[in-house]
Coordinates of C-alpha atoms in Angstrom, one line a residue:
Chain Z
M1 CA 106.5 72.1 109.4
S2 CA 109.3 70.3 107.5
E3 CA 109.2 67.7 109.9
H4 CA 105.3 66.9 109.1
V5 CA 105.2 63.0 109.2
S6 CA 103.2 61.6 106.8
T7 CA 99.9 60.0 108.8
Y8 CA 98.5 58.4 105.6
E9 CA 97.8 54.4 106.0
P10 CA 96.6 52.8 102.7
K11 CA 93.3 50.6 104.2
T12 CA 92.7 48.1 100.4
G13 CA 95.0 46.3 98.8
F14 CA 94.6 48.6 95.7
T15 CA 96.1 51.6 97.6
R16 CA 98.5 49.7 98.9
W17 CA 100.0 48.6 95.2
L18 CA 99.4 52.3 94.3
D19 CA 101.3 53.6 97.3
T20 CA 104.4 51.7 96.1
R21 CA 104.0 53.0 92.8
L22 CA 102.6 56.7 92.5
P23 CA 101.8 57.8 96.5
I24 CA 99.2 60.3 94.6
V25 CA 97.0 59.4 97.4
R26 CA 99.0 59.9 100.3
F27 CA 100.5 63.1 98.7
G28 CA 96.5 64.4 98.6
A29 CA 96.1 63.3 102.1
D30 CA 99.4 65.0 103.6
L31 CA 98.1 68.1 101.8
M32 CA 95.0 67.8 104.2
S33 CA 96.1 66.8 107.5
F34 CA 98.8 69.4 106.9
P35 CA 99.4 71.4 110.5
T36 CA 98.3 74.9 110.3
P37 CA 98.4 77.7 113.0
R38 CA 94.7 77.1 114.9
N39 CA 94.9 81.4 114.9
L40 CA 94.4 82.2 111.1
N41 CA 92.0 85.0 110.5
Y42 CA 89.6 85.5 107.8
W43 CA 92.7 87.7 105.8
Y44 CA 94.2 83.9 105.6
T45 CA 91.4 82.4 103.2
F46 CA 92.9 84.7 100.4
G47 CA 94.8 82.0 99.7
G48 CA 91.9 79.5 98.4
I49 CA 90.1 82.1 96.9
L50 CA 92.4 82.8 94.5
A51 CA 93.2 79.0 94.0
F52 CA 89.3 79.5 93.2
C53 CA 89.8 82.8 91.0
L54 CA 92.4 81.0 88.9
G55 CA 90.0 78.1 88.0
V56 CA 87.0 80.4 87.2
Q57 CA 89.1 82.2 84.9
I58 CA 91.2 79.1 83.0
V59 CA 87.2 77.4 82.8
T60 CA 85.6 80.7 81.7
G61 CA 88.4 81.6 79.2
I62 CA 88.9 77.9 77.6
I63 CA 85.1 78.5 76.4
L64 CA 85.7 82.1 75.2
A65 CA 88.3 80.8 72.9
M66 CA 85.9 78.6 71.5
H67 CA 83.8 81.6 70.3
Y68 CA 86.9 84.0 69.8
D69 CA 88.5 85.0 66.2
A70 CA 92.2 86.4 66.9
S71 CA 92.3 88.6 63.8
G72 CA 92.3 92.5 63.8
T73 CA 89.0 92.4 61.4
G74 CA 87.0 89.6 63.2
A75 CA 87.8 90.1 66.8
F76 CA 85.4 92.8 68.0
L77 CA 82.2 91.4 65.9
S78 CA 83.6 87.5 67.9
V79 CA 82.9 88.9 70.8
E80 CA 80.5 91.8 70.8
R81 CA 77.8 90.2 68.3
G82 CA 79.4 86.5 68.7
I83 CA 79.7 86.3 72.2
M84 CA 77.8 89.0 73.7
R85 CA 74.6 88.2 71.6
D86 CA 74.5 84.7 69.6
V87 CA 76.5 82.5 71.7
N88 CA 74.2 80.6 74.4
Y89 CA 74.7 82.0 77.6
G90 CA 77.8 83.8 76.2
W91 CA 77.0 87.2 77.9
L92 CA 77.2 85.4 81.6
I93 CA 80.5 83.2 80.4
R94 CA 82.2 86.9 79.1
G95 CA 80.9 88.7 82.3
L96 CA 82.5 85.9 84.3
H97 CA 85.8 86.2 83.1
A98 CA 86.3 90.2 82.5
N99 CA 84.8 90.8 85.8
G100 CA 86.7 88.1 87.0
A101 CA 89.9 89.6 86.9
S102 CA 88.6 92.4 88.9
M103 CA 87.7 90.1 91.5
F104 CA 91.2 88.1 91.1
F105 CA 93.0 91.3 91.9
L106 CA 90.6 92.1 94.4
A107 CA 91.9 89.4 96.2
V108 CA 95.4 89.1 95.4
Y109 CA 95.8 92.5 96.7
L110 CA 93.8 92.0 99.9
H111 CA 96.2 88.6 100.0
I112 CA 99.6 90.9 99.9
L113 CA 98.4 93.5 102.2
R114 CA 98.4 90.4 104.6
G115 CA 101.1 89.3 103.9
M116 CA 103.0 92.5 104.3
Y117 CA 100.9 93.5 107.8
Y118 CA 101.8 89.8 109.8
G119 CA 105.4 89.9 108.2
S120 CA 104.8 86.8 106.0
Y121 CA 107.7 88.1 103.4
K122 CA 110.3 87.6 106.5
A123 CA 112.7 84.3 107.3
P124 CA 111.7 81.5 106.5
R125 CA 109.8 82.4 104.0
E126 CA 111.3 84.4 101.7
V127 CA 111.3 82.1 98.4
L128 CA 107.8 82.2 99.4
W129 CA 107.1 85.7 98.8
L130 CA 108.9 86.4 96.1
L131 CA 107.1 83.5 94.2
G132 CA 104.0 85.4 94.9
C133 CA 106.0 88.3 93.2
V134 CA 106.2 86.5 89.9
I135 CA 102.6 85.4 90.3
Y136 CA 101.6 89.1 90.2
V137 CA 103.5 90.2 87.8
L138 CA 102.4 87.5 85.9
M139 CA 98.8 87.9 86.2
M140 CA 99.3 91.6 85.6
A141 CA 100.6 90.7 82.0
T142 CA 97.9 87.9 81.5
A143 CA 95.2 90.8 82.3
F144 CA 96.8 93.4 80.1
M145 CA 97.0 91.2 76.9
G146 CA 93.5 89.6 77.9
Y147 CA 92.0 93.3 77.8
V148 CA 93.3 93.7 74.4
L149 CA 91.8 90.7 72.6
P150 CA 88.1 92.8 72.7
W151 CA 90.0 95.4 70.5
G152 CA 87.9 97.8 71.1
Q153 CA 89.6 101.3 71.2
M154 CA 90.5 101.6 74.7
S155 CA 91.8 97.7 74.2
F156 CA 94.1 99.0 71.1
W157 CA 95.4 102.4 73.0
G158 CA 96.2 100.3 76.2
A159 CA 98.3 98.2 73.9
K160 CA 99.7 100.8 72.1
V161 CA 100.4 102.9 75.1
I162 CA 101.7 99.6 77.1
T163 CA 104.1 98.6 74.3
S164 CA 105.3 101.9 73.7
L165 CA 106.9 102.0 77.1
F166 CA 109.9 98.9 75.9
G167 CA 111.1 102.2 73.7
A168 CA 111.9 104.1 76.2
F169 CA 114.9 102.3 76.6
P170 CA 118.1 103.7 74.5
I171 CA 119.1 101.9 71.4
I172 CA 117.2 98.9 71.8
G173 CA 113.8 100.4 72.5
G174 CA 112.7 100.8 68.8
P175 CA 113.7 97.1 67.4
L176 CA 112.4 95.9 70.4
T177 CA 108.7 97.5 70.1
Q178 CA 108.8 96.5 66.5
L179 CA 110.0 92.8 67.7
L180 CA 106.5 93.2 70.2
W181 CA 104.3 94.8 67.5
G182 CA 105.3 92.5 64.5
G183 CA 104.6 95.5 62.4
F184 CA 105.0 99.3 62.7
S185 CA 102.4 99.7 65.4
V186 CA 99.6 97.6 67.0
D187 CA 97.6 95.7 64.7
S188 CA 96.5 91.9 63.7
P189 CA 99.9 90.4 64.5
T190 CA 100.1 91.6 67.9
L191 CA 96.4 90.9 68.4
N192 CA 97.2 87.2 67.2
R193 CA 100.6 86.9 69.7
F194 CA 98.9 88.4 72.7
F195 CA 96.0 86.5 72.0
S196 CA 98.4 82.9 72.1
L197 CA 100.3 84.2 75.4
H198 CA 97.0 85.1 77.1
Y199 CA 96.2 81.7 76.8
L200 CA 99.7 80.2 78.1
L201 CA 100.1 82.6 81.1
P202 CA 97.4 81.0 82.9
F203 CA 99.1 78.0 82.8
V204 CA 102.4 79.3 84.0
I205 CA 100.8 81.0 86.9
A206 CA 99.1 77.5 87.8
A207 CA 102.6 76.0 87.8
V208 CA 104.1 78.9 90.0
V209 CA 101.3 78.3 92.3
A210 CA 102.1 74.7 92.8
L211 CA 105.8 76.1 93.7
H212 CA 104.2 78.7 95.9
V213 CA 102.2 75.9 97.7
W214 CA 105.2 74.1 97.8
A215 CA 107.3 77.1 99.5
L216 CA 104.6 77.0 101.6
H217 CA 104.4 73.8 102.7
V218 CA 108.2 73.8 104.0
P219 CA 108.2 76.2 106.4
G220 CA 104.6 76.2 107.2
N221 CA 102.0 79.3 107.7
N222 CA 103.1 81.9 109.0
N223 CA 100.3 83.3 111.3
P224 CA 98.9 86.8 113.0
T225 CA 101.0 86.6 116.0
G226 CA 104.0 86.2 113.2
V227 CA 105.4 83.9 116.4
N228 CA 106.5 80.5 115.2
V229 CA 104.7 77.1 115.8
K230 CA 106.1 75.5 119.0
S231 CA 103.9 72.7 119.7
K232 CA 101.3 70.0 118.1
T233 CA 99.2 72.0 120.1
D234 CA 99.3 75.4 118.2
T235 CA 98.4 73.6 114.7
L236 CA 95.1 72.0 113.3
P237 CA 94.8 69.9 110.5
F238 CA 94.0 71.9 107.1
H239 CA 90.7 69.6 106.7
P240 CA 88.2 70.0 107.9
Y241 CA 89.2 73.3 109.5
Y242 CA 90.7 75.2 107.0
T243 CA 88.6 73.5 104.3
I244 CA 85.4 74.7 105.3
K245 CA 87.2 78.0 106.7
D246 CA 88.0 78.9 103.3
L247 CA 84.9 77.7 101.5
F248 CA 83.0 79.7 103.5
A249 CA 85.2 83.0 102.8
I250 CA 85.1 82.0 99.0
L251 CA 81.1 81.7 99.0
V252 CA 80.9 85.3 100.5
F253 CA 82.8 86.1 98.0
V254 CA 81.0 84.5 94.8
I255 CA 78.1 86.2 96.3
L256 CA 80.1 89.9 95.8
F257 CA 80.8 88.7 92.1
A258 CA 77.7 87.0 91.3
V259 CA 76.3 90.8 92.4
I260 CA 78.9 92.3 89.9
V261 CA 78.1 89.8 87.3
F262 CA 74.3 90.2 87.5
Y263 CA 73.4 93.4 88.2
I264 CA 76.4 95.8 87.9
P265 CA 78.6 93.5 84.4
D266 CA 79.2 96.9 83.2
A267 CA 80.8 98.1 86.2
F268 CA 84.4 97.8 85.3
E269 CA 84.2 98.6 81.4
K270 CA 85.0 102.0 79.4
V271 CA 82.7 102.4 77.3
D272 CA 85.3 103.3 74.5
N273 CA 85.7 99.9 74.5
N274 CA 82.3 99.0 72.6
I275 CA 84.0 101.0 69.6
E276 CA 86.1 98.9 67.2
A277 CA 90.3 99.8 67.5
N278 CA 91.0 102.4 65.5
P279 CA 94.5 103.5 64.8
L280 CA 93.9 106.6 63.5
V281 CA 92.2 108.0 66.7
T282 CA 93.1 108.1 70.0
P283 CA 90.2 108.1 72.9
A284 CA 90.0 111.7 74.7
H285 CA 90.9 110.1 77.7
I286 CA 91.9 106.5 77.8
V287 CA 93.1 105.1 81.4
P288 CA 94.1 101.2 82.3
E289 CA 91.8 99.0 84.4
W290 CA 91.7 100.0 87.8
Y291 CA 94.0 97.3 89.4
L292 CA 97.2 98.8 87.3
L293 CA 96.0 102.4 88.5
P294 CA 98.7 103.1 90.7
F295 CA 101.0 102.4 88.4
Y296 CA 100.0 104.0 85.6
A297 CA 100.0 107.1 87.9
I298 CA 103.4 106.7 88.8
L299 CA 104.5 106.8 85.2
R300 CA 102.6 109.9 84.6
A301 CA 104.4 111.4 87.5
I302 CA 107.5 111.3 86.8
P303 CA 108.5 113.7 83.5
D304 CA 111.1 112.2 81.9
K305 CA 110.2 108.7 79.5
L306 CA 113.0 106.6 80.7
T307 CA 112.7 107.8 84.1
G308 CA 108.9 107.0 84.1
V309 CA 109.2 103.2 82.7
L310 CA 112.2 102.5 85.4
G311 CA 109.9 103.8 88.2
L312 CA 106.6 101.9 87.2
A313 CA 109.2 98.9 87.0
G314 CA 110.9 99.9 90.1
A315 CA 107.7 100.1 92.1
L316 CA 107.0 96.2 91.5
G317 CA 110.5 95.3 92.1
V318 CA 110.4 97.1 95.8
L319 CA 107.9 94.8 96.7
F320 CA 110.2 91.8 95.5
A321 CA 113.0 93.2 97.6
L322 CA 110.6 93.7 100.8
P323 CA 112.4 90.8 102.5
W324 CA 115.7 92.4 102.5
L325 CA 114.8 96.2 103.4
D326 CA 112.7 94.9 106.4
T327 CA 115.0 93.0 108.8
N328 CA 113.1 93.4 112.2
K329 CA 112.8 89.9 113.9
V330 CA 109.1 90.6 115.0
R331 CA 106.8 89.5 112.0
S332 CA 103.7 91.1 112.6
M333 CA 102.6 94.2 112.6
R334 CA 100.3 94.1 115.8
Y335 CA 103.2 94.6 117.6
R336 CA 104.8 96.9 115.6
P337 CA 103.0 100.2 116.8
A338 CA 105.1 102.7 114.6
A339 CA 105.4 100.0 111.5
R340 CA 101.7 100.0 111.4
I341 CA 100.9 103.6 110.6
F342 CA 103.5 103.8 108.5
F343 CA 102.0 100.7 106.5
F344 CA 98.6 102.0 106.3
V345 CA 99.7 105.3 105.5
W346 CA 101.3 103.4 102.5
I347 CA 98.1 102.2 101.9
F348 CA 96.6 105.5 101.4
F349 CA 99.2 107.0 99.5
S350 CA 98.7 103.7 97.2
L351 CA 94.8 104.2 97.1
V352 CA 95.7 107.7 96.7
L353 CA 98.0 106.8 93.3
G354 CA 95.1 104.6 92.1
W355 CA 92.9 107.7 92.2
C356 CA 95.5 109.9 90.5
G357 CA 95.7 107.5 87.6
S358 CA 92.1 107.4 86.7
Q359 CA 92.1 111.6 86.3
E360 CA 93.4 113.9 83.7
P361 CA 97.4 114.7 84.5
Q362 CA 96.1 118.3 84.3
G363 CA 93.3 118.0 86.7
T364 CA 93.1 120.2 90.2
V365 CA 92.8 117.6 93.1
I366 CA 91.1 120.6 95.7
P367 CA 88.2 121.7 93.6
G368 CA 87.7 125.7 93.6
L369 CA 91.1 126.4 94.0
P370 CA 93.2 127.0 91.1
V371 CA 96.1 125.3 90.2
G372 CA 98.9 127.5 91.0
P373 CA 102.3 128.5 89.2
T374 CA 103.6 126.1 86.9
I375 CA 106.3 123.6 88.8
I376 CA 107.6 120.9 86.4
D377 CA 104.9 121.6 83.8
Y378 CA 101.9 121.3 86.4
G379 CA 100.8 123.4 89.2
P380 CA 101.2 122.3 92.7
N381 CA 96.9 122.1 93.1
S382 CA 97.5 119.2 89.6
V383 CA 96.7 115.7 89.7
T384 CA 100.2 115.5 88.8
W385 CA 101.8 117.1 91.5
L386 CA 99.3 114.5 93.8
S387 CA 101.2 111.6 91.8
R388 CA 104.7 113.0 92.8
I389 CA 103.9 113.1 96.4
A390 CA 102.4 109.7 96.9
T391 CA 104.9 108.5 94.4
L392 CA 107.8 109.7 96.5
Y393 CA 105.6 108.1 99.8
Y394 CA 105.5 105.3 98.1
F395 CA 109.0 104.5 97.1
A396 CA 110.2 105.9 100.8
Y397 CA 108.1 103.5 102.6
F398 CA 110.2 101.2 100.9
L399 CA 113.6 102.3 100.4
V400 CA 113.8 104.6 103.7
I401 CA 110.7 104.2 106.4
T402 CA 111.3 100.2 106.4
P403 CA 114.9 99.9 106.4
I404 CA 115.5 102.8 109.4
L405 CA 112.4 101.2 111.2
S406 CA 113.3 98.0 111.1
R407 CA 116.4 98.7 112.8
T408 CA 115.2 101.6 115.2
E409 CA 111.6 100.7 116.0
K410 CA 110.8 99.8 119.8
T411 CA 108.6 97.0 119.6
L412 CA 105.8 95.7 121.6
P413 CA 106.3 92.6 123.7
V414 CA 105.6 89.3 121.6
P415 CA 103.6 86.9 123.3
D416 CA 105.6 83.3 124.0
S417 CA 103.2 81.5 121.5
L418 CA 100.5 81.9 119.2
Y419 CA 97.9 80.2 121.4
T420 CA 98.0 83.0 124.3
P421 CA 96.8 86.2 122.4
V422 CA 93.5 83.4 121.4
L423 CA 93.2 82.3 125.4
S424 CA 93.8 86.1 126.4
H425 CA 91.1 87.5 123.6
G426 CA 88.5 84.5 125.0
V427 CA 85.1 85.1 123.3
A428 CA 86.0 88.1 120.8
M429 CA 88.0 85.3 118.8
P430 CA 86.9 83.5 116.3
V431 CA 87.8 80.5 117.4
G432 CA 85.0 78.2 117.6
A433 CA 86.7 75.6 115.7
A434 CA 89.6 75.7 117.6
A435 CA 87.8 75.2 121.0
A436 CA 88.8 71.5 122.0
P437 CA 89.5 69.8 118.7
E438 CA 92.3 67.4 119.8
T439 CA 90.2 66.3 122.5
K440 CA 87.6 65.0 119.9
G441 CA 89.8 63.8 117.5
Chain L
M1 CA 134.8 67.7 87.0
A2 CA 137.1 66.0 84.2
D3 CA 138.4 64.3 87.1
S4 CA 135.1 62.6 88.5
L5 CA 134.0 62.1 84.8
A6 CA 137.0 60.0 83.9
H7 CA 136.0 58.2 87.1
A8 CA 132.6 57.3 86.5
G9 CA 133.7 55.5 83.3
P10 CA 134.3 51.7 84.0
G11 CA 138.1 50.6 83.8
A12 CA 139.2 54.3 83.1
D13 CA 142.7 55.0 82.8
E14 CA 143.4 57.9 85.3
S15 CA 146.5 59.0 83.7
I16 CA 145.6 59.6 80.1
E17 CA 141.6 59.6 80.3
P18 CA 141.1 62.7 81.8
G19 CA 142.5 64.8 78.7
R20 CA 140.1 63.0 76.1
R21 CA 137.3 63.3 78.2
D22 CA 137.3 66.7 79.1
F23 CA 137.9 67.4 75.5
L24 CA 134.6 65.2 74.8
F25 CA 132.8 67.2 77.1
L26 CA 133.4 70.5 76.0
A27 CA 133.1 70.0 72.3
T28 CA 129.9 68.5 73.3
G29 CA 128.4 71.1 75.6
A30 CA 129.9 73.8 72.8
V31 CA 127.9 72.1 70.0
G32 CA 125.2 71.8 72.3
V33 CA 125.1 76.1 73.6
A34 CA 125.5 76.6 69.7
G35 CA 123.0 74.4 68.4
V36 CA 120.3 75.6 70.9
A37 CA 121.3 79.5 70.0
A38 CA 120.8 78.8 66.4
V39 CA 117.4 77.4 67.0
A40 CA 116.6 80.3 69.2
W41 CA 117.0 82.9 67.0
P42 CA 114.5 81.4 64.5
L43 CA 111.9 81.9 67.3
I44 CA 112.6 84.8 68.2
D45 CA 113.0 85.9 64.8
Q46 CA 109.4 85.3 63.6
L47 CA 108.2 88.2 66.0
N48 CA 109.5 90.4 63.5
P49 CA 107.4 92.4 61.3
A50 CA 106.1 89.7 58.3
A51 CA 107.3 90.1 54.5
D52 CA 103.5 91.3 54.1
T53 CA 104.0 94.1 56.2
L54 CA 107.3 95.1 55.3
A55 CA 105.7 95.4 52.0
L56 CA 103.5 98.3 53.0
A57 CA 105.8 100.9 51.5
S58 CA 104.6 104.0 50.0
I59 CA 101.3 105.5 49.4
E60 CA 100.4 108.7 47.5
Y61 CA 98.0 111.5 48.9
D62 CA 95.9 114.1 47.4
L63 CA 96.7 117.3 49.0
S64 CA 94.0 119.3 47.7
K65 CA 91.4 117.7 50.2
V66 CA 93.0 119.2 52.9
A67 CA 92.0 122.8 53.3
L68 CA 93.9 125.4 54.8
G69 CA 93.5 125.5 58.6
S70 CA 92.7 121.7 58.8
E71 CA 94.5 118.4 59.2
V72 CA 93.8 115.0 58.2
T73 CA 95.4 111.8 59.7
I74 CA 96.0 109.0 57.4
A75 CA 97.3 105.5 58.0
W76 CA 101.1 105.1 56.4
R77 CA 102.4 101.2 57.2
K78 CA 99.6 101.4 59.6
Q79 CA 100.8 104.5 61.3
P80 CA 99.2 107.3 62.0
V81 CA 99.8 110.3 60.0
F82 CA 99.1 114.0 60.2
I83 CA 99.0 115.8 57.0
R84 CA 98.4 119.7 58.2
H85 CA 97.7 122.7 56.3
R86 CA 99.3 125.5 58.5
T87 CA 97.8 129.2 58.1
P88 CA 100.6 131.9 58.0
D89 CA 99.7 132.6 61.6
E90 CA 100.7 128.9 62.7
I91 CA 103.7 128.9 59.8
A92 CA 104.8 132.6 62.1
R93 CA 104.4 131.5 65.3
A94 CA 106.6 128.2 64.7
R95 CA 109.1 130.3 63.6
A96 CA 108.8 133.2 66.0
D97 CA 109.8 129.9 68.8
D98 CA 112.8 128.9 66.5
H99 CA 114.9 129.6 69.5
A100 CA 112.9 128.9 72.5
P101 CA 114.1 126.4 74.8
M102 CA 113.1 123.2 74.1
K103 CA 113.2 119.5 74.9
D104 CA 114.5 118.6 71.5
P105 CA 115.4 122.0 69.5
A106 CA 114.5 122.0 66.1
T107 CA 113.6 125.3 63.5
D108 CA 110.5 125.2 61.7
A109 CA 112.4 125.0 58.1
S110 CA 114.1 121.6 59.6
R111 CA 111.0 120.2 59.7
V112 CA 109.1 121.2 56.2
K113 CA 110.2 120.9 52.8
A114 CA 111.4 124.4 51.5
G115 CA 108.6 126.0 49.4
H116 CA 105.2 124.1 50.7
E117 CA 106.2 125.4 53.9
E118 CA 102.4 125.3 54.6
W119 CA 102.3 121.7 54.8
L120 CA 104.0 120.1 57.8
I121 CA 104.1 116.1 57.7
V122 CA 104.6 113.9 60.4
L123 CA 103.8 110.8 62.2
A124 CA 101.2 111.4 64.3
S125 CA 102.0 109.1 67.4
C126 CA 103.4 110.6 70.1
T127 CA 107.2 110.3 70.9
H128 CA 105.8 109.7 74.6
L129 CA 103.5 106.6 73.8
G130 CA 101.8 106.6 70.8
C131 CA 98.6 107.8 71.1
V132 CA 97.4 110.2 68.7
P133 CA 97.3 113.9 69.6
T134 CA 94.8 116.1 69.5
F135 CA 94.8 119.6 67.8
K136 CA 94.1 122.6 69.5
G137 CA 94.9 120.8 72.9
G138 CA 97.8 123.1 74.1
E139 CA 98.8 126.5 74.8
Y140 CA 101.2 126.0 72.1
G141 CA 98.5 126.7 69.0
G142 CA 99.7 123.0 68.5
W143 CA 98.6 119.8 69.4
A144 CA 97.7 117.9 72.8
C145 CA 98.3 114.0 74.0
P146 CA 95.1 113.0 75.6
C147 CA 97.2 110.0 77.8
H148 CA 99.8 111.4 79.2
G149 CA 99.7 115.3 78.7
S150 CA 102.2 116.2 76.3
V151 CA 102.3 119.4 74.5
Y152 CA 103.2 120.3 70.8
D153 CA 103.5 123.4 68.7
T154 CA 102.4 124.3 65.8
S155 CA 105.8 122.7 64.3
A156 CA 104.8 119.6 66.1
R157 CA 107.7 119.9 68.4
I158 CA 107.5 118.9 72.2
R159 CA 107.0 121.8 74.3
K160 CA 105.7 120.0 77.5
G161 CA 105.4 116.8 79.4
P162 CA 106.9 113.6 79.1
A163 CA 107.4 112.7 75.4
P164 CA 110.8 113.0 74.6
K165 CA 111.0 114.3 71.3
N166 CA 109.1 116.3 68.5
L167 CA 106.6 114.0 66.8
Y168 CA 108.7 112.0 63.9
L169 CA 109.3 113.1 60.1
F170 CA 109.5 110.5 57.6
P171 CA 110.2 110.5 53.7
Y172 CA 107.9 111.6 51.7
T173 CA 108.2 113.8 48.3
F174 CA 105.9 116.2 46.3
L175 CA 105.3 115.0 43.5
D176 CA 103.3 118.3 42.3
N177 CA 101.9 121.2 44.2
T178 CA 98.8 119.4 45.1
K179 CA 100.2 115.5 45.3
V180 CA 102.6 114.3 47.9
K181 CA 104.1 110.7 48.4
L182 CA 104.9 109.2 51.7
G183 CA 107.7 106.8 52.2

């Protein structure tokens, strides 16, 4: 879409004057008229949903910061008593913010899986994909630091465990963790700096989102067929076709969000976090938030500390490398039956890792069966061994299966244009808006 | 690059100017880099423990409060510390395992003060990722970490699980038979 020509015509004297000085109206108009493939399905609405989520987190977060006390002695009370009980609608704003993080990650995972399924990371969209990965890592850092702020037991021990990851590095490990903590353990100075960064990072995310959208607008959207846009008839203007479609998706998303906030606001909260942080007692079973569980399982699956930390980092690293691991020219997995199966198995094992991360390492997988003889610290029927198998597949999918398959797979014939499958599917596709818009405009 | 800089200047004499321009260019750049580095260090070092945190050096603890076969977890420099009053059984068990295969081999004698073998005093942070292990949690009669399943014996040596090291020792001295100074 790089050849997208501006169609904006300033109509009044003021807009003509402004257009030659700061063409901001033109910029907005060009975004709205951006030619977008006409066959985008609902999996493509998560970009809009994610922008909405970022907005919700920033607005509710700024409000919460007005009532929050970022000190080791005051933080817990300012949240549990101040915000949750005394501040007008504090419970609602915190409910939106805390559950908003879960909704944000739900959306980002579906957005990433969409990109993987339709091959949206392939040339010429590698930079777009990399920026998305950067946003994802920034989101995890922000969410982690936000989780520390209520200063409950899970907050404290989550912070202790994650910051201790940096202690795995030889020689620099010790000084590095002291630098992160500002002391000899997680304490008030740690909380203060996490609050500062938690406030900063969302704006960094917003800046990278701007780059992400820019990188999207150079090649234009991919689409479910993965076939390049070939003519103007393959596209529709972004507004109103996709603004309205995105808005509808956001409304459905908001219904789910509201159900959680109003009916099960504690669904994602660990009970232990309603106990104030105590540096002398670790809760019996500490687990991170659900969206970090697969990585936590990978960390625990590996019996060596440094290797475990590298495994955790590598699990993210392979996402960054995906555009160069998958060299097959066919983008969409609609036309890659074998890749599709391996991809769904990968999703399955990622979910298995998530489950493993929520369980105790010595727990049994198949109830009723013995754990079995100990091999590398645990029996075969233990959660740890299931994590090890799932971790192996997680990495094999990226480092072995994808590179080999992308060279050897016999792909199905790809349609000549993204329009062809739409026409052949007829009524089965949700193309009401796409029926004949160009004849009306 | 010096050439292009020289060309940029109006009326620059190409035969002489490049050398001088080059020097000024490099010198300015070097000062700039040194300046950035000099400013960066305070911005990084401020993250390190502040003077008031460092000042929490040593504390004294009355051991008569810890009954035989029990332990306390207290804070020293904001770090949790175990003070365990070991039973003869625990000491015997720790010594019996002195030469068993271990990740971080150490004899029990090296982990306590001579004459005070009943007192095991260690940092209570699991050497894996810093959780506080719980006593009687593992098959070696010692501690088990609730976070990632590391198991320590009655000498707080790592016997199983992801932790790389035994629970750390730190400086302490017995002032008399019932009083210990940590730090």
